[in-house]
mmCIF file of C-alpha atoms in Angstrom:
data_model
loop_
_atom_site.group_PDB
_atom_site.id
_atom_site.type_symbol
_atom_site.label_atom_id
_atom_site.label_comp_id
_atom_site.label_asym_id
_atom_site.label_seq_id
_atom_site.Cartn_x
_atom_site.Cartn_y
_atom_site.Cartn_z
ATOM 1 C CA MET A 23 -52.059 3.024 -8.126
ATOM 2 C CA SER A 24 -51.182 1.564 -4.126
ATOM 3 C CA GLU A 25 -49.134 -1.593 -6.130
ATOM 4 C CA GLN A 26 -47.399 1.042 -7.693
ATOM 5 C CA LYS A 27 -46.588 2.550 -4.808
ATOM 6 C CA ALA A 28 -46.122 -0.524 -2.570
ATOM 7 C CA MET A 29 -43.935 -1.440 -5.941
ATOM 8 C CA LYS A 30 -41.660 1.573 -5.500
ATOM 9 C CA PRO A 31 -38.104 1.254 -3.846
ATOM 10 C CA SER A 32 -37.077 2.691 -1.002
ATOM 11 C CA LEU A 33 -33.872 4.726 -0.105
ATOM 12 C CA GLY A 34 -33.759 3.846 3.497
ATOM 13 C CA ARG A 35 -31.836 1.059 4.211
ATOM 14 C CA PRO A 36 -33.150 -2.529 2.060
ATOM 15 C CA ALA A 37 -35.572 -4.938 4.080
ATOM 16 C CA GLY A 38 -33.301 -7.921 4.091
ATOM 17 C CA GLN A 39 -30.327 -7.618 3.092
ATOM 18 C CA ASN A 40 -27.197 -8.103 5.584
ATOM 19 C CA ALA A 41 -25.334 -4.774 6.859
ATOM 20 C CA GLU A 42 -21.734 -6.088 6.446
ATOM 21 C CA LYS A 43 -22.049 -7.635 3.067
ATOM 22 C CA VAL A 44 -23.621 -4.148 2.134
ATOM 23 C CA ARG A 45 -21.093 -2.303 3.062
ATOM 24 C CA ALA A 46 -18.955 -5.073 2.192
ATOM 25 C CA ASP A 47 -19.881 -4.545 -1.458
ATOM 26 C CA LEU A 48 -19.598 -0.965 -1.615
ATOM 27 C CA LEU A 49 -16.287 -0.389 0.271
ATOM 28 C CA GLN A 50 -15.040 -3.547 -3.289
ATOM 29 C CA ALA A 51 -16.920 -1.449 -5.708
ATOM 30 C CA ALA A 52 -15.246 1.917 -3.823
ATOM 31 C CA ARG A 53 -11.324 -0.352 -4.684
ATOM 32 C CA ASN A 54 -12.385 -0.637 -8.611
ATOM 33 C CA HIS A 55 -12.887 2.932 -8.889
ATOM 34 C CA PHE A 56 -10.870 5.015 -6.534
ATOM 35 C CA LEU A 57 -7.748 2.747 -7.207
ATOM 36 C CA THR A 58 -7.287 3.072 -10.562
ATOM 37 C CA ARG A 59 -9.198 6.983 -11.417
ATOM 38 C CA ASP A 60 -9.223 10.235 -9.857
ATOM 39 C CA PHE A 61 -11.162 11.075 -7.177
ATOM 40 C CA LYS A 62 -12.874 13.395 -9.118
ATOM 41 C CA SER A 63 -14.466 11.165 -12.064
ATOM 42 C CA VAL A 64 -15.706 8.104 -9.367
ATOM 43 C CA SER A 65 -19.950 8.569 -9.657
ATOM 44 C CA LEU A 66 -21.043 7.519 -6.338
ATOM 45 C CA ARG A 67 -23.746 6.602 -8.778
ATOM 46 C CA GLN A 68 -21.274 3.797 -10.537
ATOM 47 C CA ILE A 69 -19.537 2.474 -7.111
ATOM 48 C CA ALA A 70 -23.305 2.051 -6.052
ATOM 49 C CA THR A 71 -24.262 -0.293 -9.355
ATOM 50 C CA ASP A 72 -21.682 -2.092 -9.374
ATOM 51 C CA ALA A 73 -22.295 -2.761 -4.959
ATOM 52 C CA GLY A 74 -25.925 -3.396 -6.397
ATOM 53 C CA VAL A 75 -27.300 -0.790 -4.417
ATOM 54 C CA ASN A 76 -29.370 1.950 -4.059
ATOM 55 C CA PRO A 77 -26.750 5.360 -3.930
ATOM 56 C CA ALA A 78 -28.805 6.199 -0.813
ATOM 57 C CA MET A 79 -26.338 3.243 1.211
ATOM 58 C CA VAL A 80 -22.954 5.177 0.595
ATOM 59 C CA SER A 81 -24.804 8.055 3.259
ATOM 60 C CA TYR A 82 -26.127 6.050 5.124
ATOM 61 C CA TYR A 83 -23.071 4.129 6.120
ATOM 62 C CA PHE A 84 -20.249 6.551 5.030
ATOM 63 C CA GLY A 85 -22.285 10.062 5.609
ATOM 64 C CA ASP A 86 -20.544 10.626 1.474
ATOM 65 C CA LYS A 87 -17.791 9.805 -0.585
ATOM 66 C CA ARG A 88 -15.097 11.532 1.566
ATOM 67 C CA GLY A 89 -16.782 9.607 3.893
ATOM 68 C CA LEU A 90 -16.393 6.191 1.498
ATOM 69 C CA TYR A 91 -13.164 7.086 -0.139
ATOM 70 C CA MET A 92 -11.368 7.481 3.559
ATOM 71 C CA SER A 93 -12.978 3.997 4.202
ATOM 72 C CA MET A 94 -11.647 2.774 1.497
ATOM 73 C CA VAL A 95 -7.593 4.395 1.884
ATOM 74 C CA GLU A 96 -8.155 3.104 5.128
ATOM 75 C CA GLN A 97 -8.930 -0.867 4.417
ATOM 76 C CA VAL A 98 -6.649 -0.559 1.917
ATOM 77 C CA THR A 99 -3.607 0.286 4.427
ATOM 78 C CA ASN A 100 -4.879 -2.063 6.940
ATOM 79 C CA SER A 101 -4.079 -4.747 5.030
ATOM 80 C CA LEU A 102 -1.437 -3.720 3.716
ATOM 81 C CA GLU A 103 0.055 -3.429 6.686
ATOM 82 C CA GLU A 104 -1.289 -6.351 8.045
ATOM 83 C CA SER A 105 0.581 -7.748 4.716
ATOM 84 C CA LEU A 106 3.564 -6.779 6.710
ATOM 85 C CA GLN A 107 3.312 -8.271 9.853
ATOM 86 C CA GLY A 108 5.760 -10.183 11.519
ATOM 87 C CA MET A 109 8.837 -8.718 10.565
ATOM 88 C CA GLY A 110 11.851 -8.255 12.768
ATOM 89 C CA ASP A 111 11.342 -7.924 16.418
ATOM 90 C CA GLY A 112 8.263 -5.573 16.446
ATOM 91 C CA LYS A 113 10.916 -2.412 16.936
ATOM 92 C CA GLN A 114 13.395 -3.211 14.146
ATOM 93 C CA ILE A 115 12.503 -4.885 10.281
ATOM 94 C CA SER A 116 14.263 -7.212 9.101
ATOM 95 C CA ILE A 117 15.597 -5.550 6.139
ATOM 96 C CA SER A 118 15.770 -8.623 4.428
ATOM 97 C CA GLU A 119 11.940 -9.436 5.240
ATOM 98 C CA PHE A 120 10.681 -5.620 4.247
ATOM 99 C CA SER A 121 12.557 -6.276 0.650
ATOM 100 C CA GLU A 122 10.694 -9.052 -0.792
ATOM 101 C CA SER A 123 7.720 -8.723 1.613
ATOM 102 C CA TYR A 124 7.240 -5.349 -0.124
ATOM 103 C CA THR A 125 8.769 -6.174 -3.213
ATOM 104 C CA GLN A 126 5.987 -8.960 -3.125
ATOM 105 C CA ILE A 127 3.273 -6.521 -2.229
ATOM 106 C CA LEU A 128 3.928 -4.028 -5.116
ATOM 107 C CA ALA A 129 4.162 -8.076 -7.499
ATOM 108 C CA ASP A 130 0.858 -7.874 -5.782
ATOM 109 C CA ASN A 131 -1.107 -4.676 -6.127
ATOM 110 C CA PRO A 132 0.254 -3.110 -9.818
ATOM 111 C CA TRP A 133 -2.311 -0.121 -8.330
ATOM 112 C CA TRP A 134 -0.229 0.974 -5.586
ATOM 113 C CA PRO A 135 2.222 2.522 -6.661
ATOM 114 C CA ASN A 136 0.405 4.507 -9.101
ATOM 115 C CA PHE A 137 -1.624 5.798 -6.056
ATOM 116 C CA LEU A 138 0.612 6.485 -4.006
ATOM 117 C CA ILE A 139 2.138 9.727 -6.594
ATOM 118 C CA ARG A 140 -1.478 10.160 -7.107
ATOM 119 C CA GLU A 141 -2.179 10.978 -3.635
ATOM 120 C CA VAL A 142 0.486 11.419 -1.492
ATOM 121 C CA LEU A 143 2.776 13.020 -4.020
ATOM 122 C CA PHE A 144 0.233 15.169 -5.690
ATOM 123 C CA SER A 145 -2.519 16.053 -2.950
ATOM 124 C CA GLU A 146 -2.632 17.177 0.048
ATOM 125 C CA GLY A 147 -4.993 16.752 2.769
ATOM 126 C CA GLU A 148 -6.648 13.117 5.066
ATOM 127 C CA VAL A 149 -6.213 10.913 2.340
ATOM 128 C CA ARG A 150 -2.494 11.763 2.125
ATOM 129 C CA ASP A 151 -2.181 12.438 5.945
ATOM 130 C CA ALA A 152 -3.377 8.781 6.291
ATOM 131 C CA VAL A 153 -0.899 7.454 4.355
ATOM 132 C CA LEU A 154 2.353 8.908 5.336
ATOM 133 C CA GLN A 155 0.324 8.378 8.344
ATOM 134 C CA LYS A 156 0.289 4.770 8.533
ATOM 135 C CA PHE A 157 4.215 4.486 6.793
ATOM 136 C CA SER A 158 6.108 6.927 9.264
ATOM 137 C CA SER A 159 4.372 5.006 12.373
ATOM 138 C CA LYS A 160 5.681 1.224 11.768
ATOM 139 C CA ILE A 161 7.329 0.865 8.623
ATOM 140 C CA VAL A 162 10.343 3.382 8.638
ATOM 141 C CA PRO A 163 10.907 3.792 12.486
ATOM 142 C CA GLY A 164 11.297 -0.021 12.662
ATOM 143 C CA LEU A 165 13.806 -0.395 9.285
ATOM 144 C CA MET A 166 15.962 3.035 11.024
ATOM 145 C CA ALA A 167 16.202 1.065 14.743
ATOM 146 C CA ALA A 168 17.560 -1.666 12.068
ATOM 147 C CA ILE A 169 19.772 0.514 10.361
ATOM 148 C CA HIS A 170 21.033 2.500 13.646
ATOM 149 C CA GLY A 171 21.550 -1.669 15.038
ATOM 150 C CA GLU A 172 23.284 -3.083 12.329
ATOM 151 C CA ILE A 173 25.691 0.327 13.302
ATOM 152 C CA GLY A 174 26.382 -0.021 16.285
ATOM 153 C CA ASN A 175 26.896 -3.780 16.584
ATOM 154 C CA GLY A 176 29.779 -2.912 13.857
ATOM 155 C CA ASN A 177 27.786 -4.816 11.012
ATOM 156 C CA PHE A 178 26.979 -1.610 8.620
ATOM 157 C CA ARG A 179 29.850 1.267 8.402
ATOM 158 C CA LYS A 180 30.147 4.001 10.863
ATOM 159 C CA ASP A 181 29.823 6.518 9.062
ATOM 160 C CA LEU A 182 26.864 5.603 7.061
ATOM 161 C CA ASP A 183 24.140 8.018 7.136
ATOM 162 C CA PRO A 184 20.954 6.464 8.289
ATOM 163 C CA ALA A 185 17.890 8.132 6.525
ATOM 164 C CA MET A 186 20.410 8.365 3.062
ATOM 165 C CA ALA A 187 20.641 4.439 3.538
ATOM 166 C CA LEU A 188 17.348 3.727 4.116
ATOM 167 C CA ILE A 189 15.425 6.527 1.055
ATOM 168 C CA SER A 190 18.179 4.328 -1.086
ATOM 169 C CA LEU A 191 16.871 1.340 -0.018
ATOM 170 C CA LEU A 192 13.095 2.237 -0.133
ATOM 171 C CA GLY A 193 14.034 3.605 -4.064
ATOM 172 C CA MET A 194 15.400 0.393 -5.307
ATOM 173 C CA THR A 195 12.086 -0.809 -3.910
ATOM 174 C CA ILE A 196 9.386 0.702 -5.144
ATOM 175 C CA PHE A 197 10.835 2.746 -8.398
ATOM 176 C CA PRO A 198 10.710 -0.901 -10.551
ATOM 177 C CA PHE A 199 7.525 -0.715 -10.182
ATOM 178 C CA LEU A 200 6.870 3.168 -10.322
ATOM 179 C CA ALA A 201 8.222 2.036 -13.818
ATOM 180 C CA LYS A 202 6.315 -1.082 -14.910
ATOM 181 C CA PRO A 203 5.948 0.702 -18.156
ATOM 182 C CA VAL A 204 9.777 0.762 -18.995
ATOM 183 C CA VAL A 205 10.778 -2.322 -17.372
ATOM 184 C CA GLU A 206 8.744 -4.199 -18.508
ATOM 185 C CA GLN A 207 8.956 -2.739 -22.671
ATOM 186 C CA VAL A 208 12.394 -1.755 -22.839
ATOM 187 C CA LEU A 209 14.236 -4.095 -20.774
ATOM 188 C CA ASN A 210 11.645 -7.013 -21.418
ATOM 189 C CA ILE A 211 11.302 -8.054 -17.994
ATOM 190 C CA ASN A 212 7.889 -8.936 -16.093
ATOM 191 C CA LEU A 213 7.590 -7.805 -12.546
ATOM 192 C CA ASN A 214 5.727 -11.006 -11.387
ATOM 193 C CA GLN A 215 5.617 -12.929 -8.162
ATOM 194 C CA GLU A 216 8.671 -14.460 -9.044
ATOM 195 C CA THR A 217 9.954 -11.503 -11.212
ATOM 196 C CA ALA A 218 10.180 -9.783 -7.530
ATOM 197 C CA ARG A 219 11.269 -12.460 -6.041
ATOM 198 C CA GLN A 220 14.206 -12.847 -7.472
ATOM 199 C CA LEU A 221 14.539 -8.460 -7.948
ATOM 200 C CA ALA A 222 13.844 -8.708 -4.200
ATOM 201 C CA GLN A 223 16.595 -11.125 -3.760
ATOM 202 C CA HIS A 224 19.065 -9.122 -5.617
ATOM 203 C CA ASN A 225 18.238 -5.388 -3.969
ATOM 204 C CA THR A 226 18.625 -7.188 -0.442
ATOM 205 C CA GLN A 227 22.601 -7.927 -2.114
ATOM 206 C CA LEU A 228 23.128 -4.886 -3.255
ATOM 207 C CA PHE A 229 22.311 -2.570 -0.571
ATOM 208 C CA LEU A 230 24.174 -4.927 1.678
ATOM 209 C CA ASN A 231 27.099 -4.675 -0.069
ATOM 210 C CA GLY A 232 27.323 -1.017 -0.260
ATOM 211 C CA VAL A 233 26.661 -0.451 3.609
ATOM 212 C CA SER A 234 28.048 -3.715 5.451
ATOM 213 C CA ASN A 235 31.585 -2.789 7.203
ATOM 214 C CA SER A 236 33.930 -4.114 5.446
ATOM 215 C CA ASP A 237 36.806 -4.244 7.928
ATOM 216 C CA GLN A 238 34.192 -6.893 9.575
ATOM 217 C CA GLN A 239 34.012 -8.633 6.099
ATOM 218 C CA GLU A 240 37.766 -8.744 6.238
ATOM 219 C CA GLU A 241 38.183 -10.042 9.533
ATOM 220 C CA GLN A 242 35.584 -13.445 9.237
ATOM 221 C CA LEU A 243 37.067 -14.573 5.965
#
């Protein structure tokens, strides 16, 4: 009887396990489930099983399912934000570098566009606010500053609406990955890394051709 009690698994913190590893394993398991499935359809038991720990560890490290989910979202958005570091001078984001870097991110993380649709466009609450805050605090201001700067120095048209131009740039960059089934099955284009590089170059050239000051271009010819 005493041996059976001794063998009974503990619901507390597992002895001998590295705390950071347990936390990291839970976050990775959460990514595998939450990024491809709806929040309500994912159970903590599934995540804990994949992480190889007791479900009680979720409560220990994250409080509850929502806490784990928000920690996962923060980790994902931080990693994507790090991938965009170094573009421009810190205040303005290079349009060509943004197009290339973000297109590569979308190619390397095919789940990201669908996650954005599900959690940002079709839901409300903490997740949407967290993602929008990340995007609006650095990326959008940096791109807007770049467009305003190019208008100011005469490289872009004076009649250009910066907000409309930014919408066009984001649409050109993101839409092919939102429409990936159509692009791959109908147009027979595989959105891999090489194609992503070609697409980024194409989008940048197309965008710049549309916004550039034609008078200045003629003066340079």
